[in-house]
XYZ file of C-alpha atoms in Angstrom:
347
model
C 174.711 90.934 113.483
C 174.351 94.601 114.361
C 172.415 95.067 111.125
C 169.704 92.703 112.295
C 169.021 94.889 115.326
C 168.313 97.626 112.825
C 166.029 95.230 110.930
C 163.997 94.530 114.053
C 163.462 98.230 114.630
C 162.604 98.856 110.972
C 160.164 95.953 110.828
C 158.328 97.427 113.705
C 159.838 99.697 109.917
C 152.817 105.894 113.394
C 148.652 116.294 114.990
C 148.382 118.552 112.648
C 149.063 118.332 108.924
C 149.672 115.068 107.116
C 153.065 115.201 105.508
C 156.134 113.086 104.756
C 158.983 110.937 106.050
C 160.718 114.167 107.062
C 157.923 114.924 109.515
C 157.978 111.415 110.957
C 161.768 111.492 111.343
C 161.703 114.890 113.062
C 159.196 113.488 115.586
C 161.154 110.245 116.201
C 158.438 108.185 114.455
C 156.384 108.409 117.634
C 153.714 105.696 117.746
C 150.676 107.976 118.133
C 151.282 109.865 114.863
C 149.053 109.502 111.814
C 150.604 110.435 108.491
C 150.774 109.483 104.825
C 153.639 107.178 105.823
C 151.596 105.259 108.420
C 149.278 103.803 105.758
C 152.036 101.265 105.018
C 151.307 99.830 108.469
C 147.628 100.675 108.986
C 145.820 101.508 105.719
C 142.711 102.493 107.718
C 144.589 105.753 108.386
C 143.498 106.797 104.882
C 140.040 107.484 106.302
C 141.504 110.102 108.652
C 142.921 112.134 105.752
C 141.439 113.817 102.732
C 142.754 113.560 99.186
C 146.477 114.230 98.831
C 149.556 113.756 96.684
C 153.053 113.486 98.147
C 156.528 113.460 96.602
C 159.527 112.241 98.636
C 162.900 113.416 97.379
C 165.777 110.938 97.595
C 168.294 108.759 95.826
C 167.308 106.437 92.964
C 169.568 103.634 94.251
C 170.306 104.417 97.924
C 172.482 102.266 100.143
C 170.441 100.319 102.665
C 172.809 101.026 105.556
C 171.406 103.028 108.500
C 173.289 106.155 107.370
C 171.923 106.078 103.840
C 169.891 108.821 102.226
C 166.184 108.107 101.708
C 164.972 106.679 98.423
C 162.791 108.587 95.981
C 159.098 107.739 96.260
C 155.675 109.288 95.703
C 151.972 108.548 95.773
C 148.470 109.900 96.080
C 145.081 109.154 97.645
C 141.648 110.086 96.359
C 138.144 110.015 97.791
C 135.478 107.790 96.270
C 132.287 108.533 98.168
C 132.970 107.618 101.797
C 135.890 105.404 100.749
C 139.516 106.196 99.930
C 141.901 104.580 97.474
C 145.589 105.180 96.970
C 148.489 104.378 94.665
C 152.157 104.661 95.657
C 155.496 104.114 93.891
C 159.013 103.518 95.198
C 158.373 102.577 98.840
C 160.717 99.736 99.818
C 160.026 97.364 102.706
C 161.953 95.307 105.239
C 162.599 92.711 102.508
C 165.368 94.867 101.015
C 166.931 95.403 104.444
C 166.984 91.668 105.168
C 168.755 90.947 101.892
C 171.327 93.627 102.686
C 171.971 92.056 106.102
C 172.448 88.616 104.553
C 175.157 89.767 102.150
C 175.562 93.472 101.443
C 175.633 94.353 97.752
C 175.106 90.827 96.412
C 171.348 90.817 95.874
C 169.157 93.387 94.216
C 166.964 95.368 96.578
C 163.285 95.841 95.789
C 163.168 97.694 92.470
C 160.376 100.031 91.341
C 157.889 98.721 93.935
C 154.223 99.742 93.793
C 151.527 99.800 96.479
C 147.734 99.860 96.204
C 145.414 100.858 99.069
C 141.693 100.881 99.760
C 139.951 102.041 102.935
C 136.356 102.662 103.969
C 134.085 103.137 106.986
C 131.503 100.591 108.059
C 129.272 101.778 110.895
C 131.661 102.775 113.715
C 134.682 101.005 112.240
C 137.181 102.231 109.675
C 139.135 99.525 107.857
C 141.752 99.366 105.127
C 143.711 96.955 102.939
C 147.013 97.350 101.110
C 149.049 95.355 98.595
C 152.720 95.849 97.721
C 154.608 94.238 94.837
C 158.058 94.399 93.240
C 159.610 92.230 90.520
C 162.683 92.592 88.316
C 165.018 90.459 86.233
C 168.262 92.100 85.122
C 169.982 88.914 83.931
C 173.663 89.118 84.971
C 172.855 91.583 87.764
C 170.295 89.146 89.181
C 166.568 89.047 89.745
C 164.264 89.590 92.701
C 160.631 89.532 93.710
C 158.603 90.513 96.765
C 154.942 90.819 97.674
C 153.177 91.785 100.874
C 149.763 92.569 102.327
C 148.712 94.891 105.115
C 145.384 95.384 106.840
C 144.197 97.627 109.639
C 141.217 99.000 111.506
C 140.221 101.874 113.777
C 137.133 101.717 115.952
C 136.595 104.285 118.681
C 139.641 104.299 120.936
C 141.050 101.082 119.454
C 143.329 100.491 116.485
C 145.044 97.379 115.121
C 147.191 96.507 112.115
C 148.806 93.465 110.526
C 151.563 93.424 107.892
C 152.428 90.153 106.145
C 155.409 89.561 103.871
C 154.162 86.881 101.474
C 157.144 86.420 99.159
C 160.759 87.605 99.264
C 163.237 86.028 96.848
C 166.419 87.112 95.099
C 169.196 85.401 93.173
C 172.343 86.218 91.259
C 174.507 83.490 89.728
C 174.597 80.588 92.192
C 173.683 82.803 95.168
C 170.081 82.711 96.343
C 168.016 84.449 99.035
C 164.671 83.163 100.313
C 162.914 85.268 102.906
C 160.832 83.706 105.626
C 157.297 84.857 106.345
C 157.605 88.339 107.840
C 154.904 89.377 110.306
C 154.287 92.754 111.959
C 151.341 92.908 114.381
C 150.353 96.106 116.229
C 147.549 97.345 118.433
C 146.780 100.486 120.394
C 144.245 102.100 122.729
C 143.645 105.792 123.414
C 142.476 106.853 126.873
C 142.066 110.590 127.302
C 145.535 112.088 126.604
C 147.335 108.710 126.726
C 148.028 106.272 123.918
C 148.985 102.708 124.933
C 150.356 100.375 122.298
C 152.063 97.068 121.666
C 154.001 95.628 118.706
C 155.356 92.242 117.729
C 157.438 91.650 114.616
C 159.367 88.687 113.295
C 161.228 87.940 110.079
C 164.282 86.368 108.558
C 165.582 84.461 105.584
C 168.170 82.026 104.255
C 171.131 82.922 102.059
C 172.527 80.039 99.993
C 175.778 80.254 98.039
C 176.259 77.424 95.530
C 173.851 75.146 97.466
C 175.726 75.818 100.734
C 173.857 77.740 103.441
C 175.894 80.870 104.142
C 173.433 82.535 106.535
C 170.160 81.560 108.199
C 168.769 84.679 109.831
C 165.952 85.217 112.326
C 164.949 88.501 113.941
C 162.148 89.502 116.290
C 161.050 92.561 118.238
C 158.560 93.037 121.047
C 157.621 96.530 122.192
C 155.065 97.977 124.614
C 154.778 101.649 125.376
C 152.703 104.640 126.461
C 152.657 108.193 125.084
C 151.001 111.288 126.542
C 149.950 114.008 124.097
C 148.967 117.536 125.129
C 147.499 120.101 122.802
C 149.400 123.376 122.718
C 148.691 126.512 120.721
C 148.874 125.448 117.103
C 150.229 121.982 117.790
C 151.063 119.153 120.162
C 153.580 118.331 122.887
C 154.175 114.672 123.714
C 156.327 112.422 125.847
C 156.449 108.685 126.326
C 158.397 105.599 127.273
C 158.598 102.105 125.787
C 160.098 98.735 126.654
C 161.751 96.950 123.743
C 163.229 93.490 123.390
C 165.127 92.803 120.165
C 166.618 89.447 119.256
C 168.529 88.367 116.170
C 170.236 85.105 115.341
C 172.327 83.568 112.588
C 171.861 79.820 112.957
C 174.591 79.059 110.458
C 177.224 81.096 112.315
C 175.791 80.050 115.732
C 175.644 83.690 116.850
C 172.875 85.474 118.702
C 172.315 89.007 119.985
C 169.627 89.981 122.496
C 169.009 93.650 123.254
C 166.770 95.204 125.902
C 166.171 98.956 125.922
C 163.881 101.488 127.628
C 163.699 104.452 125.222
C 162.171 107.736 126.414
C 160.903 110.163 123.766
C 159.952 113.833 124.100
C 158.730 115.914 121.168
C 156.780 118.947 120.032
C 155.179 120.143 116.810
C 153.574 123.574 116.552
C 152.905 126.438 114.174
C 155.550 129.139 114.416
C 153.614 131.256 111.916
C 150.634 130.806 109.631
C 153.006 129.527 106.935
C 155.561 127.678 109.098
C 155.440 124.592 111.344
C 158.448 123.633 113.448
C 158.984 120.266 115.102
C 161.626 118.543 117.177
C 162.176 115.506 119.397
C 164.727 113.641 121.467
C 165.024 109.902 122.098
C 167.317 108.194 124.594
C 167.558 104.741 126.173
C 167.277 105.716 129.847
C 168.941 103.714 132.642
C 167.947 100.178 131.620
C 169.606 98.861 128.506
C 171.793 95.873 127.757
C 173.100 93.834 124.841
C 173.898 90.139 125.304
C 175.977 88.499 122.580
C 176.506 84.756 122.137
C 179.379 84.111 122.045
C 180.411 87.196 123.985
C 179.538 89.243 127.042
C 176.596 91.297 128.262
C 177.241 95.033 128.018
C 175.189 98.188 128.464
C 173.852 99.847 125.327
C 176.110 102.400 123.682
C 175.390 106.126 123.830
C 172.343 106.676 121.637
C 170.851 110.062 122.529
C 169.302 111.326 119.295
C 167.828 114.750 118.595
C 165.793 115.340 115.454
C 164.312 118.589 114.164
C 162.411 119.709 111.110
C 160.158 122.274 109.512
C 157.058 122.408 107.350
C 156.662 125.414 105.062
C 153.127 126.030 103.779
C 152.351 127.512 100.362
C 148.558 127.587 100.065
C 147.677 123.857 99.761
C 151.302 122.789 99.360
C 153.521 121.847 102.301
C 157.276 121.453 101.959
C 158.662 119.331 104.795
C 162.308 118.743 105.602
C 164.557 117.797 108.469
C 167.133 120.290 109.699
C 170.537 119.069 108.555
C 172.141 120.508 111.696
C 170.075 118.325 114.041
C 172.777 115.632 113.967
C 175.814 117.935 113.861
C 174.827 120.950 115.956
C 175.851 123.229 113.083
C 173.389 125.292 111.052
C 174.779 126.041 107.613
C 172.885 128.216 105.172
C 174.242 126.171 102.271
C 172.704 122.929 103.638
C 169.926 124.014 105.969
C 167.285 121.461 105.001
C 167.551 117.743 104.173
C 165.317 114.758 103.342
C 162.672 116.991 101.776
C 159.171 116.007 100.730
C 156.340 117.951 99.090
C 152.652 117.305 99.833
C 149.542 118.759 98.225
C 146.214 118.490 100.078
C 143.283 118.747 97.678
């Protein structure tokens, strides 16, 4: 059941340079950010960037647990007049995480997924569309398929995005997984230095073993928040607070978990030199926070203060981004200084 709380957060799965997952992680995935990674939620973000190519280093077959290393992925975007189009390989979605929650290691995750994007500006509105697809059949190891669409817009101070999971199936032997329609809806409004936003996500699926329902999962997340961003020399300082309600349920096991948290985030990203950008953030559920389990008791949320840090090293038009490995241990070791690296080239 704890895994589904992770699913809800992932499903909700947005400064200066546009970079990689390492940058987003170092800044706690703060909602006001625009990056090459945010096009998987709002493809209209392509219109805010030029042409680029990015390469995310990671494992070929990573575990889907929260402590896993990132998977290898890469893509590029090119200009076509006033429009932008993009192609991406290796980016997995919430579908793989749902399958893992249903029965870890039984079903194949999304394999060799591809994504296509197109974005353009019409009058005062920027809009974008995206399509993701994965399909594989490895006989004894099983087969799987997933497909999803995403759409988004930006107009003045407003932005909105919708992600739809259209298909999500997997099977091996007599075991079968059928995902339910996954929906992720977001909207935001910028007013001076403040960004106000809201998110709603829902998903789930049914795991059947030899025609017997072994798990029937549902998960949902609601989040509203506000972030203040202040320009500093060579970068940005931001702070914000959000209210989150996460709920997951296994109807087959008659278990349910409801979590309410009030996370506060503080972060900064700035140039330390002409060739170096440093960034860091902290996130903590402050004061309010509870987890209600059925059956079970209501308890306060466990200690979850998280500090993240990272760096971007610039080589002409290349930027090498990475998180600092010591951000989760407090120890800086020259043999393992950087982790979760990604390389971006801005044309």
